XYZ file of C-alpha atoms in Angstrom:
209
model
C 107.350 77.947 109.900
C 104.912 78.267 113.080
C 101.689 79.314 113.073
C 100.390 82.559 113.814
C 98.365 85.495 112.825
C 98.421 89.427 113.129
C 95.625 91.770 113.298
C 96.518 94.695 110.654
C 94.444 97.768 110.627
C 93.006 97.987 107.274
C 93.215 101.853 107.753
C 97.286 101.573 107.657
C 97.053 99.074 104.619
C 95.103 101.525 102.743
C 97.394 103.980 103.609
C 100.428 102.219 102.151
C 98.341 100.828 99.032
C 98.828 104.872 98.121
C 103.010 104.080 98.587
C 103.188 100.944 96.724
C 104.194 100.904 92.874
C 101.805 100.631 90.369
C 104.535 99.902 87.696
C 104.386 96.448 86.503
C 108.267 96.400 85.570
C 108.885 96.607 88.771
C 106.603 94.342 90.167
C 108.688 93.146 93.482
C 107.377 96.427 94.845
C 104.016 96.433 93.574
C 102.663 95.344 96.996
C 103.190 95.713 100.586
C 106.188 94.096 102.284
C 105.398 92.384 106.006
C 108.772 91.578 107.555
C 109.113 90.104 111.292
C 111.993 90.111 113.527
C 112.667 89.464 117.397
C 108.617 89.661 117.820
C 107.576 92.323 116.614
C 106.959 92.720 112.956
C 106.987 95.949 110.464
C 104.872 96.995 107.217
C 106.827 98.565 104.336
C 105.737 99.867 101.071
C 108.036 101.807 98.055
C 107.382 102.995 94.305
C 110.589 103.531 93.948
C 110.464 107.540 95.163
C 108.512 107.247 98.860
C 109.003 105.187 101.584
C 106.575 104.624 104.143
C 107.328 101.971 107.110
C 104.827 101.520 110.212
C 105.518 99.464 113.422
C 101.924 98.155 114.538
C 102.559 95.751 117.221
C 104.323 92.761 118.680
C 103.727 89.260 117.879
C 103.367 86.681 120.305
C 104.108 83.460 118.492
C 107.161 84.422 115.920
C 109.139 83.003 113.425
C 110.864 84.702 110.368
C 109.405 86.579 107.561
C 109.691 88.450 105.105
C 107.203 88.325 102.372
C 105.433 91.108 99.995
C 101.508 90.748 99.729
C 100.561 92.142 95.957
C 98.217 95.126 95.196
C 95.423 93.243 94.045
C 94.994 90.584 97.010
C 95.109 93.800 99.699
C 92.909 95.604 97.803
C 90.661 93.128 96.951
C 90.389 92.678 101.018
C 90.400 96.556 101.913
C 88.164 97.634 99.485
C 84.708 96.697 100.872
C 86.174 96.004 104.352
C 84.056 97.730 106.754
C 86.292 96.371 109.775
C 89.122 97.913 111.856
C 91.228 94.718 111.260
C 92.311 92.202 108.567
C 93.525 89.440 109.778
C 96.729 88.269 108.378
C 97.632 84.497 108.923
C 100.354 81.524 108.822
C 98.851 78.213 108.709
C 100.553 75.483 107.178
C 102.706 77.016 105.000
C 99.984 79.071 103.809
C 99.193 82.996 103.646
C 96.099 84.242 104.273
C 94.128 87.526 104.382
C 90.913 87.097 106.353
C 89.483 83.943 104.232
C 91.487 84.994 100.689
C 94.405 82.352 100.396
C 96.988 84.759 98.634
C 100.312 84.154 97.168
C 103.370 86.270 97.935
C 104.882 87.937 95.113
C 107.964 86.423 93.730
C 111.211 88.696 94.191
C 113.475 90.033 96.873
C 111.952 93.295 98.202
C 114.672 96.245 98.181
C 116.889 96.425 101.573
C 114.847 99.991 102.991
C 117.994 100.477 105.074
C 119.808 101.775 102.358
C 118.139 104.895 101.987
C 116.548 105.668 105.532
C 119.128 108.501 107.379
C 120.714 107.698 110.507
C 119.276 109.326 113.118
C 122.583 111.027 114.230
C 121.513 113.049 110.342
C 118.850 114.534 111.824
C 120.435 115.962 115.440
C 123.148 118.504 115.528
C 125.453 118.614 119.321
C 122.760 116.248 120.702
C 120.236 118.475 119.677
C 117.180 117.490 116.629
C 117.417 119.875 113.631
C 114.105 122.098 113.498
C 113.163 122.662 110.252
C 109.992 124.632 109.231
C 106.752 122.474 109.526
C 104.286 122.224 106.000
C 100.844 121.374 105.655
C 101.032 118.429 103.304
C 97.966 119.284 101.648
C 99.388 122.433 100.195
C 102.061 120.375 98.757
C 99.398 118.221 97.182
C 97.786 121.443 96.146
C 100.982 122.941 94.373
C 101.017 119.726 92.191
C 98.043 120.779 91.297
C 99.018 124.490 90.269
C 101.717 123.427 88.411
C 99.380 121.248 86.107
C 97.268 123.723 85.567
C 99.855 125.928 84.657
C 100.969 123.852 82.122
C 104.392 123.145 83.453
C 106.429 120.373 81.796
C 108.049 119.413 85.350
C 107.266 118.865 88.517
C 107.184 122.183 91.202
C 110.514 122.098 92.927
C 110.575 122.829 96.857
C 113.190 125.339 98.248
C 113.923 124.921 101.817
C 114.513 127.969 103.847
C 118.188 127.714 105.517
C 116.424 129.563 108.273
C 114.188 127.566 111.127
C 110.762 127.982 110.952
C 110.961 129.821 107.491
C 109.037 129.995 104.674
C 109.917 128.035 101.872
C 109.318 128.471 98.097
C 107.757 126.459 95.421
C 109.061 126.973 92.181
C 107.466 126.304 88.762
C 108.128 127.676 84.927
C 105.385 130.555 85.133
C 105.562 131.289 88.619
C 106.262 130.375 92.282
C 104.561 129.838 95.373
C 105.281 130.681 98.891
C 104.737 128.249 101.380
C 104.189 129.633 105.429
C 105.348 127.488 108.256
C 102.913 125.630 110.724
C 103.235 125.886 114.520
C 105.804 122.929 115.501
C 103.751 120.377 117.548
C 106.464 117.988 117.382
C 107.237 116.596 121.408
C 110.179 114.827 122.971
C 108.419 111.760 122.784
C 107.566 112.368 119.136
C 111.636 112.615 118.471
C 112.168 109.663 120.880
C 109.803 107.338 118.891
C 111.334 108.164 115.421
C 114.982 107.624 117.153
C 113.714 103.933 118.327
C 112.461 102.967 115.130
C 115.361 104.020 112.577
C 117.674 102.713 115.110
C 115.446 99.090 114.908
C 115.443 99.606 111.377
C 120.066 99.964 111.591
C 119.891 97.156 114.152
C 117.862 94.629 112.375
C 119.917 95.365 108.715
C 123.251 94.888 110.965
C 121.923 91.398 112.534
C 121.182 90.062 108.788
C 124.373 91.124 107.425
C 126.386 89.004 110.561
């Protein structure tokens, strides 16, 4: 194996620490998975419900992997870091983060291509679906609601069949409505997401040859 190291933003590893699982059953996704291929390399992180994949940057020096950095090690480097970067390196056979020697977690991290859509799901005659556009943080705040309202299950989201619609929230003693936000989304916006589910297909494809 060469080599090489990759500046990560410790920003976007924070971000997926709140993706990974905390479940110790399943603990071949209780971390963050780094994966490299054709030099450029990808972060992916799962509980079993959420994905979240990033595409930082290209590598110049490259050579396969696919590992999955546990929990504790990224968080024991995140946590006080008061630096853009952590520095993630191959040398020797050896993983580090920054100076922390870490070991990569033992078990086959889930093939992600399995339930990411194909981009042709998401366009209709050449042309992207436009659905209405949510505040997350409302979403976080009906979770909320529906604890305090004592509800046994989690708030269920209705879609409206209708663009740019409102949708509803339901819950046992009650429901909420949910307005639409002004659609920022641009053509390059749509064109990024295309290249990276497509990279996403197209890597999966070369494994399985």
């Amino acid at each position: 194996m060469d080599n090489y190291c990759i500046e990560l933003k410790t920003k976007e590893l924070r971000a997926h620490l709140l993706i990974t699982s905390k479940d110790a059953v399943r603990y071949y996704i209780a971390g963050i998975n780094i994966k490299t291929s054709n030099n450029t390399y990808r972060l992916a992180s799962t509980d079993g419900h959420r994905l979240l994949v990033t595409y930082p940057a290209s590598i110049d020096n490259y050579s396969p992997l696919d590992i999955t950095i546990a929990n504790n090690d990224i968080k024991r480097i995140v946590t006080s870091n008061k630096n853009e970067f952590v520095t993630f390196k191959v040398e020797n056979n050896k993983y580090y983060l920054d100076q922390l020697e870490i070991i990569p977690i033992d078990g086959d991290y889930p093939d992600i291509k399995r339930v990411i859509p194909d981009y042709d799901e998401l366009e209709t005659n050449d042309q992207p679906v436009i659905q209405s556009h949510f505040n997350f943080s409302y979403l976080n705040d009906a979770a909320k609601v529906s604890k305090l309202l004592d509800n046994n299950a989690m708030p269920v989201l209705y879609p409206n069949k209708t663009q740019n619609s409102a949708a509803i929230i339901g819950f046992n003693k009650g429901f909420m409505v949910l307005l639409p936000m002004r659609n920022n989304t641009s053509d390059e916006d749509r064109a990024r997401l295309k290249l990276n589910l497509l990279d996403i297909s197209n890597t999966s494809n070369k494994q399985a040859a």
